[in-house]
Coordinates of C-alpha atoms and ligand atoms in Angstrom, one line a residue:
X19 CA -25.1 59.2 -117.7
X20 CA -25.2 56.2 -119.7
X21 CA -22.2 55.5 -122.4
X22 CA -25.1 55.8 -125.3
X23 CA -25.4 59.1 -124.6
X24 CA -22.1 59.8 -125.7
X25 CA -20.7 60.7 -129.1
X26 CA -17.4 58.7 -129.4
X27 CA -15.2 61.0 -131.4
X28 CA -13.3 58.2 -133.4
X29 CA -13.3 55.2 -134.7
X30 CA -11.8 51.6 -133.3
X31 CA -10.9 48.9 -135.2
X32 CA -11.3 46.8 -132.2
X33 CA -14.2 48.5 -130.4
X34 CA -14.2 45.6 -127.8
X35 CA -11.2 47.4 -126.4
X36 CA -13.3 50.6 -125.1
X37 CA -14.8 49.8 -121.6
X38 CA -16.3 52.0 -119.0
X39 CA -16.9 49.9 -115.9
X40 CA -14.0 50.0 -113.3
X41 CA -12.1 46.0 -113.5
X42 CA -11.9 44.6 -110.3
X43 CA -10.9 40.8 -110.3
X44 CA -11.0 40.3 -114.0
X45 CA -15.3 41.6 -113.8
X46 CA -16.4 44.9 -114.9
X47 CA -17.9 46.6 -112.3
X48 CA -19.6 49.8 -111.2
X49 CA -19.3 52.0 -108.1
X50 CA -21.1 51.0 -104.6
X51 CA -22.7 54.5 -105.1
X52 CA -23.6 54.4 -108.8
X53 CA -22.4 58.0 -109.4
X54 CA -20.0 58.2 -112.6
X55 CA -17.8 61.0 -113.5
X56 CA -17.1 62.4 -117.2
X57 CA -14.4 62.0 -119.5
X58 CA -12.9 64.9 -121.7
X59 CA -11.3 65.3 -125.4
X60 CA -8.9 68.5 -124.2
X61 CA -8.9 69.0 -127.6
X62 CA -12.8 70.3 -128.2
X63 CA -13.8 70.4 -124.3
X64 CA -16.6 67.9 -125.4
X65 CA -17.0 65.0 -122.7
X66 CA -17.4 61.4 -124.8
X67 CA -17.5 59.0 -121.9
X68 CA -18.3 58.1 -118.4
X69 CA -16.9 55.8 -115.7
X70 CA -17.4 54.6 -112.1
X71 CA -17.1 57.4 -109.6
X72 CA -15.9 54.8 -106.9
X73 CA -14.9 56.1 -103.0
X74 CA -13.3 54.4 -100.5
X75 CA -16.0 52.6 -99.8
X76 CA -15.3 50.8 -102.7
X77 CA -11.4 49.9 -101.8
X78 CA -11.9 46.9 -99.7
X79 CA -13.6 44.3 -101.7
X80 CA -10.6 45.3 -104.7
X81 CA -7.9 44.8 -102.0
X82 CA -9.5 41.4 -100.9
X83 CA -9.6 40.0 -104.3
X84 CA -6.3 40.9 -105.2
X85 CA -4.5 39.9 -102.1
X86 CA -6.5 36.0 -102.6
X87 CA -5.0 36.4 -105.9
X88 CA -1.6 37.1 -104.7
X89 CA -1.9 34.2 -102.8
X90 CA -1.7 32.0 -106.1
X91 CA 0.4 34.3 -108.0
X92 CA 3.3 34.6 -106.4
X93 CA 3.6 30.7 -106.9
X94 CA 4.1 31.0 -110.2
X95 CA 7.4 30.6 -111.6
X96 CA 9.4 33.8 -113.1
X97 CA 8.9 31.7 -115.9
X98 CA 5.2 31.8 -115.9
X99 CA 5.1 35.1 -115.6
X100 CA 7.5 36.2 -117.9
X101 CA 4.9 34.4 -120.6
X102 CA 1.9 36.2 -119.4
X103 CA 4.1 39.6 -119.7
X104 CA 4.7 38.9 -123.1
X105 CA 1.5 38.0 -124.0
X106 CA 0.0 41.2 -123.0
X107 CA 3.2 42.9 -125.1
X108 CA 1.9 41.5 -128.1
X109 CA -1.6 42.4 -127.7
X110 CA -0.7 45.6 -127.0
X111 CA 1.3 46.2 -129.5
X112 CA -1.4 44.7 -131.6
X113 CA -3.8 47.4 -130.0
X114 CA -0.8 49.9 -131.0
X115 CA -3.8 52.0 -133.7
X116 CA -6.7 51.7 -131.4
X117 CA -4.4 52.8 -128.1
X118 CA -2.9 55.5 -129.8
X119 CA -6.3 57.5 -130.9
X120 CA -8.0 56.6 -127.4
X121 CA -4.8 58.1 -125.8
X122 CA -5.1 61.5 -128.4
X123 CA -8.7 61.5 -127.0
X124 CA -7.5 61.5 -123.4
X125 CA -4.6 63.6 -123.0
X126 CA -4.7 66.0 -126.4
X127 CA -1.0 64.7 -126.8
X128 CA -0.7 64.4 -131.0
X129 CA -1.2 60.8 -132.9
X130 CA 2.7 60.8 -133.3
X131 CA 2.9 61.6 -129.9
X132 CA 1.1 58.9 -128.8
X133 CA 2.4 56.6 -130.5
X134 CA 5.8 57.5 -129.6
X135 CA 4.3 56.5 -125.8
X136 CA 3.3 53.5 -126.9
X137 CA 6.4 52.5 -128.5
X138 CA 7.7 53.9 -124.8
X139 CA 5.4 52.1 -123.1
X140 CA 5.6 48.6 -124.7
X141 CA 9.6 48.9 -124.1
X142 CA 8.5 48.1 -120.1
X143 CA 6.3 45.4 -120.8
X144 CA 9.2 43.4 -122.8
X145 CA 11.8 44.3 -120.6
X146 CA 10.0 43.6 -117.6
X147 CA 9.0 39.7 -119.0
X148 CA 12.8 38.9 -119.1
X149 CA 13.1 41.0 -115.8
X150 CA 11.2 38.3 -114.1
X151 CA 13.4 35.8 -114.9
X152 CA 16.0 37.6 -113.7
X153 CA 15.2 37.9 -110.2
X154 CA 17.5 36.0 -107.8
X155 CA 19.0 35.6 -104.6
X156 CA 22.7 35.2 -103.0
X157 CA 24.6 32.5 -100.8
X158 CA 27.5 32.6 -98.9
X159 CA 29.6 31.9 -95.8
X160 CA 29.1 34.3 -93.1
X161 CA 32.1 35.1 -90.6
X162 CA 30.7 32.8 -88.0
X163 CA 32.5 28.9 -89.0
X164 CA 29.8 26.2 -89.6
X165 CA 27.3 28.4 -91.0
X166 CA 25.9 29.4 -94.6
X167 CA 23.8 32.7 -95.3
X168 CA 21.4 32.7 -98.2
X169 CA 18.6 35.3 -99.3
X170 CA 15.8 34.9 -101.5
X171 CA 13.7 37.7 -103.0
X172 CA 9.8 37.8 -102.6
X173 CA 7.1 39.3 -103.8
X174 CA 6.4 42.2 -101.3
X175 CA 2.1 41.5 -101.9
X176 CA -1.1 43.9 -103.0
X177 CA 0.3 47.0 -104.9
X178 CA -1.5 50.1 -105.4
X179 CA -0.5 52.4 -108.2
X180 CA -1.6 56.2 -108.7
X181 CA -0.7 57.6 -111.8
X182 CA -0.8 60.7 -113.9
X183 CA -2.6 61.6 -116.5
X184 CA 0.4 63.0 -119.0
X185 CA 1.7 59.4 -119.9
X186 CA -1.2 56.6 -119.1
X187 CA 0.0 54.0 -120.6
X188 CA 3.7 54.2 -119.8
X189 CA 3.4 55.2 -116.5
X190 CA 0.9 51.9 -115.8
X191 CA 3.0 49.7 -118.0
X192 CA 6.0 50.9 -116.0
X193 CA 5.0 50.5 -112.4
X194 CA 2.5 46.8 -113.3
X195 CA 5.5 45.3 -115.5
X196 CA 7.9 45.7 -112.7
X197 CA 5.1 44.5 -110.2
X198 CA 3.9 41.8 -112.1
X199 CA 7.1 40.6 -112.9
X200 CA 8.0 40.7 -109.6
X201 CA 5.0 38.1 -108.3
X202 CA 2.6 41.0 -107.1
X203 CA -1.1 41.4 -107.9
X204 CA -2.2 45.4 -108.6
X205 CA -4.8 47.8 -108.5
X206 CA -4.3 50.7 -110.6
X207 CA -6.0 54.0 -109.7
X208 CA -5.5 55.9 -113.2
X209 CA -5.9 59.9 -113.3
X210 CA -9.5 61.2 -113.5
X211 CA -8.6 62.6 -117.2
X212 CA -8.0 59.3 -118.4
X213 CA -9.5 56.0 -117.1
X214 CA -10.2 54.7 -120.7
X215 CA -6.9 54.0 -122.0
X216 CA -6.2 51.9 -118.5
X217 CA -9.0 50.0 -118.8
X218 CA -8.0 49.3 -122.3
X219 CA -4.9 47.9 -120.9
X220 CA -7.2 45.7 -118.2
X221 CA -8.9 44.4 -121.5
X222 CA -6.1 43.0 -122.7
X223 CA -4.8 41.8 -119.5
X224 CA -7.5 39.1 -119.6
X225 CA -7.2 38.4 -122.9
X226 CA -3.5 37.8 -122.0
X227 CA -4.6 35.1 -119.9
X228 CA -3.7 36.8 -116.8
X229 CA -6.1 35.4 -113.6
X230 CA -8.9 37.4 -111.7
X231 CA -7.9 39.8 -109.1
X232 CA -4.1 40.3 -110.9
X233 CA -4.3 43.6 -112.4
X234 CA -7.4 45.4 -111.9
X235 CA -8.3 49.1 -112.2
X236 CA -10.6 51.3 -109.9
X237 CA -11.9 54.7 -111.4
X238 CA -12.6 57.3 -109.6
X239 CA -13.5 61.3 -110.2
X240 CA -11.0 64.1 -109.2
X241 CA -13.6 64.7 -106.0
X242 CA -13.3 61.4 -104.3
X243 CA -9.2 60.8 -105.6
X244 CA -7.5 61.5 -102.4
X245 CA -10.2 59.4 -100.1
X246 CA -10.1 56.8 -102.3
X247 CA -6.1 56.9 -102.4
X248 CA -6.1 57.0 -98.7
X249 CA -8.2 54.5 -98.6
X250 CA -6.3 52.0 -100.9
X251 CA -2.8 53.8 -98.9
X252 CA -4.5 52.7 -95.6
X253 CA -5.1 49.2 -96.0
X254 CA -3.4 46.5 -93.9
X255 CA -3.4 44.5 -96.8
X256 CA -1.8 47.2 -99.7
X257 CA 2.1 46.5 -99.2
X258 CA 3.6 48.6 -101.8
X259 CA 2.6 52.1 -102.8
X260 CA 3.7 53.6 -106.4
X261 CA 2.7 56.9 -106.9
X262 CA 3.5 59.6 -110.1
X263 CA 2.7 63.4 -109.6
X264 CA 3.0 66.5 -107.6
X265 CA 5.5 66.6 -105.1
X266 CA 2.5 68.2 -103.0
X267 CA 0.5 64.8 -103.2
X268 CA 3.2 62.9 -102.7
X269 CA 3.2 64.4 -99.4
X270 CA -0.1 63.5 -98.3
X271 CA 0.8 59.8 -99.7
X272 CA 3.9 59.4 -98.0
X273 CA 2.0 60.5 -94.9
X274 CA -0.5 58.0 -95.5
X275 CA 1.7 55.0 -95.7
X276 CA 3.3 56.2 -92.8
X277 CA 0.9 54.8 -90.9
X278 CA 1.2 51.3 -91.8
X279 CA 5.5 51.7 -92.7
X280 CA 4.3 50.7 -96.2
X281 CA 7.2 50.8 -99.0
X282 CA 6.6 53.6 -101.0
X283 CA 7.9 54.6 -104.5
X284 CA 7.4 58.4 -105.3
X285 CA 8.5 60.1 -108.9
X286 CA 7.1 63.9 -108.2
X287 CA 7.9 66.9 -109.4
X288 CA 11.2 68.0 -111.5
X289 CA 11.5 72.0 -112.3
X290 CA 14.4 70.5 -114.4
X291 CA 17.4 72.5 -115.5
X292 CA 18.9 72.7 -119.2
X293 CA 22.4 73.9 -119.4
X294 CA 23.4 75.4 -122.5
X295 CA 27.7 76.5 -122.4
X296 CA 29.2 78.6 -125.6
X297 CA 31.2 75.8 -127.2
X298 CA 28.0 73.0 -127.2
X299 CA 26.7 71.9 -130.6
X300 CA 24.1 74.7 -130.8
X301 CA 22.0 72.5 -133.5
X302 CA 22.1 69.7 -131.4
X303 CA 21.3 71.5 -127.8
X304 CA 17.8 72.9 -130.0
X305 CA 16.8 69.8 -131.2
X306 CA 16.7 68.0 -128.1
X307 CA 15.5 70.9 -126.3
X308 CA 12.6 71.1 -129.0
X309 CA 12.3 66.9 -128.2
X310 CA 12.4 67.5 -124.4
X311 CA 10.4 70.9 -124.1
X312 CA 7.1 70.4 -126.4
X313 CA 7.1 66.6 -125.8
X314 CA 3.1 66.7 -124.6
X315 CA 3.1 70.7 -124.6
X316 CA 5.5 70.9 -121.7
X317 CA 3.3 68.6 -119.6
X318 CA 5.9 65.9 -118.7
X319 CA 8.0 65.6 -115.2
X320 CA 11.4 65.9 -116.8
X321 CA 10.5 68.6 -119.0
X322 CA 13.1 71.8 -119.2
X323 CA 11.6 74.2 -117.3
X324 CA 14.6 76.4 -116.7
X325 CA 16.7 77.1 -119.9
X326 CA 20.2 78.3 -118.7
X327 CA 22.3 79.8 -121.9
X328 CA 25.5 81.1 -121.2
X329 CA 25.9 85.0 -122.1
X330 CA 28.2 84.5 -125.7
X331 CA 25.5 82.2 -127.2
X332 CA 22.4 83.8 -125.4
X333 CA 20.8 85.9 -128.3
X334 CA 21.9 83.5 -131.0
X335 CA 20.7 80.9 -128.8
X336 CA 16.9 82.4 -128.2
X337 CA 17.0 83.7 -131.9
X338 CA 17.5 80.1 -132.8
X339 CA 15.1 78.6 -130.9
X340 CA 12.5 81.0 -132.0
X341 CA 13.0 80.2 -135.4
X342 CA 12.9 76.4 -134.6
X343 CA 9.8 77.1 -132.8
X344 CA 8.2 79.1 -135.7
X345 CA 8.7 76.7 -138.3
X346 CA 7.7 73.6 -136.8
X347 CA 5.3 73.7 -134.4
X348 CA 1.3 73.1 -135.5
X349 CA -0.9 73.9 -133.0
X350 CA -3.8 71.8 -132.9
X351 CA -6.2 68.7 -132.6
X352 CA -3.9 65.9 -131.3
X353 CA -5.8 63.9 -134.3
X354 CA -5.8 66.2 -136.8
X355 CA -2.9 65.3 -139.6
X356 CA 0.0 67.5 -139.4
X357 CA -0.7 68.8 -135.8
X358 CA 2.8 68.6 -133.7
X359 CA 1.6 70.3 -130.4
X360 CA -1.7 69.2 -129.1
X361 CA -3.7 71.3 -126.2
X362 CA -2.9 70.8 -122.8
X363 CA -4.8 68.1 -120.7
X364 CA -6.9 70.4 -118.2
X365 CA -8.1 73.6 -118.2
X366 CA -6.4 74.5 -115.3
X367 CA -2.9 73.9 -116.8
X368 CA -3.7 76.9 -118.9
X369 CA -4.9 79.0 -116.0
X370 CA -1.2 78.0 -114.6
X371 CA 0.4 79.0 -117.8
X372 CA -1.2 82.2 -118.2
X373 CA -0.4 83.4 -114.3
X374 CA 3.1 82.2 -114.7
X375 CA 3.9 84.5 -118.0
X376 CA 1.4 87.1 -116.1
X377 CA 3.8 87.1 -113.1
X378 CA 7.4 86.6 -115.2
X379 CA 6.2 89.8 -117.4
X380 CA 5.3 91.3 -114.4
X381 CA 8.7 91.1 -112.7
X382 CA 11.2 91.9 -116.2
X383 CA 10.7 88.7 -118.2
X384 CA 10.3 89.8 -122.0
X385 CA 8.2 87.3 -124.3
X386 CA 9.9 86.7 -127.1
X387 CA 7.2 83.9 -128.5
X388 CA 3.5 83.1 -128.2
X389 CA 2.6 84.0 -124.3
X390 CA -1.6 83.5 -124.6
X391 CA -4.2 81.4 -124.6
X392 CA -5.3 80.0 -128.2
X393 CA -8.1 78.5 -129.6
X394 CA -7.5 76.9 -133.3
X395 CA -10.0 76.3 -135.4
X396 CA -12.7 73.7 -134.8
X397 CA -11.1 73.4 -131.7
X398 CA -12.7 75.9 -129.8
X399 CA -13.6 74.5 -126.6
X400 CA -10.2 72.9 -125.8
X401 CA -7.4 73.8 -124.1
X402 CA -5.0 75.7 -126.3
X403 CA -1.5 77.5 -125.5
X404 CA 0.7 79.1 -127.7
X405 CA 4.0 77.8 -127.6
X406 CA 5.8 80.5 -125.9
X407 CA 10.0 81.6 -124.9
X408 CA 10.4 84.1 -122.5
X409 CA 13.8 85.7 -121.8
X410 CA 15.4 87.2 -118.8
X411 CA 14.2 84.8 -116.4
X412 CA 15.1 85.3 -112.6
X413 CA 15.0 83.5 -109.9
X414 CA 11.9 85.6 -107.9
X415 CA 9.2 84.3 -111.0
X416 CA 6.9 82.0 -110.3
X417 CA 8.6 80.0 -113.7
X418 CA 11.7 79.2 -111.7
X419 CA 10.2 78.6 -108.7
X420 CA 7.9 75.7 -110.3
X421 CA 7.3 73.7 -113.0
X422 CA 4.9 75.7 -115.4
X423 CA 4.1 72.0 -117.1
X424 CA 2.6 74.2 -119.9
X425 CA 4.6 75.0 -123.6
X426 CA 6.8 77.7 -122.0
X427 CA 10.3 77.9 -122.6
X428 CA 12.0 80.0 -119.9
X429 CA 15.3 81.3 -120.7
X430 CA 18.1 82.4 -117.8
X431 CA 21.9 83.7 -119.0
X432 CA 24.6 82.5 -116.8
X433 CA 28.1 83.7 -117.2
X434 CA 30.4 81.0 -115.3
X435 CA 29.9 77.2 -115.0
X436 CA 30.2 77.3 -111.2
X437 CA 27.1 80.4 -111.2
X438 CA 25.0 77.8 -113.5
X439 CA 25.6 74.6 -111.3
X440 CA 24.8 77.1 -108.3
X441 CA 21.6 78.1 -110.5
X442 CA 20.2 75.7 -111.4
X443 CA 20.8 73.4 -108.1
X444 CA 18.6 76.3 -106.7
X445 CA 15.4 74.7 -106.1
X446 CA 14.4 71.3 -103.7
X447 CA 13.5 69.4 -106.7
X448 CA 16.4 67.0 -108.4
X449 CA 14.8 64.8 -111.1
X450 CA 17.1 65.5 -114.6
X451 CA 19.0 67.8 -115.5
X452 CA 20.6 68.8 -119.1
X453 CA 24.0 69.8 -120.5
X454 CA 25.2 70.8 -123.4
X455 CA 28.8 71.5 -123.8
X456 CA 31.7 70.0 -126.2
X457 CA 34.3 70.1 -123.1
X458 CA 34.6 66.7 -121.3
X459 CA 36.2 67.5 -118.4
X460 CA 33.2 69.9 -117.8
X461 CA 30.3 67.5 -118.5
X462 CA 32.0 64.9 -116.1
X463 CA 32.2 67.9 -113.4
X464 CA 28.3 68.5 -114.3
X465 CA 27.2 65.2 -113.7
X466 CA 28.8 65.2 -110.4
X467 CA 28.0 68.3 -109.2
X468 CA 24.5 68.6 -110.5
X469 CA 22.1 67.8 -107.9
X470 CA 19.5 65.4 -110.2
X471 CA 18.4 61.3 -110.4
X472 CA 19.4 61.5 -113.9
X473 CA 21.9 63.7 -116.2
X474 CA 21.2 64.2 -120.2
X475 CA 24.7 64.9 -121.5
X476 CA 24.2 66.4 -124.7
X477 CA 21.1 64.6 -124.4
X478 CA 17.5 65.3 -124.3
X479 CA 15.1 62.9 -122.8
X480 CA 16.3 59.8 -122.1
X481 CA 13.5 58.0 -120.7
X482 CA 13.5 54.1 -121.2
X483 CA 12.9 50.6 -119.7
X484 CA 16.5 49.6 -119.3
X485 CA 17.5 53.1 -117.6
X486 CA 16.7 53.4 -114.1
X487 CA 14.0 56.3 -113.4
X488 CA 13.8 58.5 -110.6
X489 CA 14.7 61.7 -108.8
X490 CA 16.3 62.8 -105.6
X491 CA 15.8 65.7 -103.3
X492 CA 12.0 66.4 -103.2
X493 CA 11.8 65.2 -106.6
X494 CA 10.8 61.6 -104.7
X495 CA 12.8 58.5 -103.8
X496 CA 13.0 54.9 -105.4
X497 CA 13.7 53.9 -108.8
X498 CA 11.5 52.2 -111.6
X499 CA 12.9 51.3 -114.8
X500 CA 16.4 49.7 -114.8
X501 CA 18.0 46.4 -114.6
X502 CA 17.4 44.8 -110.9
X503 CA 16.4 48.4 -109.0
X504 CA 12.8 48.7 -110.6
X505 CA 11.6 44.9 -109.6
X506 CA 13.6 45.4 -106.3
X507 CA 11.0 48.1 -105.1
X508 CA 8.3 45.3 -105.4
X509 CA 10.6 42.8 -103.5
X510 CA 11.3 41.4 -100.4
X511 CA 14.6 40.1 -99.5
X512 CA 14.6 37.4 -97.0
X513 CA 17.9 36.2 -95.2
X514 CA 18.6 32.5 -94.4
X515 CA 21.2 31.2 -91.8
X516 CA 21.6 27.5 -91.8
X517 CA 24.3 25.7 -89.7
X518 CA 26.3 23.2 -91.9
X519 CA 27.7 20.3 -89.2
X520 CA 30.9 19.1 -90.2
X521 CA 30.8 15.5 -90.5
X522 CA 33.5 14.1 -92.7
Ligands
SSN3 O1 6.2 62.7 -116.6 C1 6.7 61.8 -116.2 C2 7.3 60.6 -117.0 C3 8.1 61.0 -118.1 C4 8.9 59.9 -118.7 O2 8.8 58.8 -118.3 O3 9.7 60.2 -119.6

């Protein structure tokens, strides 16, 4: 369907910014096949847009103009890049309005939301321009007289990036500044739910200055994701793979690059424990718990998905929390003033909700909060869940097993620190974790004995562009974010031996 079909539901103050063609060596383009594929406010379940519905028919010519552009790019000098870098910083964070209510329109996450993800988001591209300068190599003498060993660091080539639909902008800005910065050109495959905000990001790439084929973006519809992703995975001339997601995807794209031993970064899934002991700051466990667990309705990777409360604080605890919850949540529009918890991004994320408190009630869970399905008004079409705490969680309901990635906070009492280690390292994902406790001889044991990439100690999220990002167990592998580890995963590291003759 042509864009002029479309109602746009807001209002731009830059309206050059909003482009529905896929970007594919700084051109707008459409798919090989002409089909498009729709784009949804999750707030109302109206569609307002359409873009390319591009297959893998459609990956070569992208890969072919971005590896001719690599050619050039990676003689630039860190320098160089750096400046491009923050060019597209300050137009972004220029753009800061207009990207915010595009993202609302996307995800459903609220205005202050996304502009909290913007602020988020711009943190990569700044640190990732001084990041590029940054990059170096090492000399010295080997244990073999007469000689001298030296490395140098390379850009690694074409990059493909897949990422999810909860954090579009940072999740782009995270895995292209780190790539960019590192000498690489990119093609960015963004989520099916929201194409619009990446390809606002494209727009100001070229207005950055940035040259064709460097960072382009290829749409594509939730049908023809994985052959297109194989596709781009598959190609001789794709080096580096940087996916976001399921752990059940990440699978299949590990598989994929297995073919052609391509480098692979993988941030999956985090079913993420919060550990709550009877002498922690109870005010300041609930705040960042609030932070953490209704950041996007529950739909981020390091969300708390299983509350663990140890038995003296446990009703106090979940009496707490549901007054918190009570008082300041407002349910609706992500653009409507005053709204704090927007709807989720799919409708399927509220079918998994509603199974996952169907199945915990089922099995002895009690709901202590919310539980259903909601539609506020005006917003009846979209994808509403009540912000919900269920109590008496176990380890057989389908809320332990997995992330629910929905508003639901899932409470389990512990009695012992060594029974909530044992607890809540009870699942193969290891992405964060959380404690709360005043003893710090305990939180020191914690952080080496939980099994997690990353450890909040009386800390919520802790997500930013200086802190290296990334999980272990089956959580994913590699690191983005972080001083030398993020760039490093878009390097190569050649080793020189030179034999020094003696002459003097
Ligand atoms: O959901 C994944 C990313 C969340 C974050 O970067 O804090």
């Amino acid at each position: 369907m042509a864009q002029e079909m479309y109602t746009l539901p807001f209002k731009l103050d830059d309206p050059s910014l909003l482009h529905f063609d896929s970007y594919v060596n700084n051109r707008w383009v459409k798919a090989q096949s002409t089909k498009q594929f729709e784009v949804t406010d999750p707030g109302t379940g109206a569609n307002w847009a359409s873009c390319p519905d591009n297959g893998p028919e459609d990956v070569p010519s992208a890969v072919e103009a971005a590896h001719s552009s690599f050619l050039e790019y990676r003689k630039q000098t860190p320098r160089q890049r750096a400046q491009l870098l923050m060019k597209w910083h300050t137009l972004i964070v220029e753009a800061r309005d207009d990207l915010a209510k595009i993202l609302t329109h996307e995800t459903g996450k609220p205005l202050v939301e996304s502009y909290a993800e913007l602020d988020y988001s711009t943190g990569f591209t700044w640190w990732f321009s001084g990041e590029a300068d940054r990059i170096q190599g090492t000399v010295f003498s080997p244990s073999m007289p007469g000689r001298r060993v030296f490395t140098v660091k390379q850009p690694i080539g074409v990059v493909a990036a897949l990422v999810p639909w909860n954090f579009p902008i940072a999740m782009v800005l995270r895995k292209a500044g780190a790539a960019l910065a590192a000498g690489c050109t990119i093609i960015v495959k963004p989520s099916p739910e929201t194409p619009i905000t990446v390809l606002a990001l494209a727009h100001l790439a070229e207005k950055a200055g940035f040259p064709p084929g460097i960072f382009n973006v290829l749409t594509t519809s939730l049908d023809n994701t994985p052959s297109l992703s194989e596709a781009l995975c598959k190609h001789d001339l794709v080096k580096k793979v940087t996916f976001t997601g399921s752990t059940r995807v990440g699978r299949l794209i590990a598989a994929h690059c297995s073919h052609g031993l391509k480098k692979v970064t993988l941030e999956l899934g985090g079913n993420c424990p919060f550990i709550v002991f009877e002498d922690a700051n109870m005010e300041q466990a609930i705040t960042q718990l609030l932070a953490l667990k209704w950041r996007h309705a529950g739909q981020a990777c390091i969300t708390a998905n299983r509350i663990f409360v140890q038995s003296g604080v446990y009703q106090k605890f979940t009496q707490m929390l549901k007054d918190r919850v009570s008082s300041a949540l407002v349910v609706g529009h992500g653009a409507d003033e005053g709204t704090t918890m927007g709807p989720l991004t799919t409708p399927q994320a509220v079918r998994k909700a509603i199974s996952h408190v169907e199945d915990a009630s089922k099995r002895g869970a009690k709901v202590v909060l919310g539980g259903k399905q909601i539609k506020p008004p005006s917003c009846e079409g979209g994808y509403f869940f009540e912000p919900t705490i269920m109590t008496d969680i176990t380890s057989d309901m389908l809320v332990f097993k997995e992330e629910s990635f929905a508003p639901i906070a899932s409470l389990c009492k512990f009695e012992t620190e060594e029974e909530a280690v044992q607890t809540a390292n009870d699942t193969s994902m290891g992405l964060a974790s959380y404690v709360f406790t005043k003893d710090v001889n305990r939180l020191w044991r914690m952080f080496e004995n939980l099994e997690a990439g990353m450890v909040g100690l009386n800390t919520g999220n802790q997500s930013a562009a200086e802190t290296p990002f990334g999980g272990i167990k089956q959580s994913g592998y590699g690191k983005e974010s972080g001083k030398d580890v993020a760039v490093n995963e878009f390097l190569i590291t050649k080793t020189g031996t030179l034999t020094v003759e003696d002459h003097f």
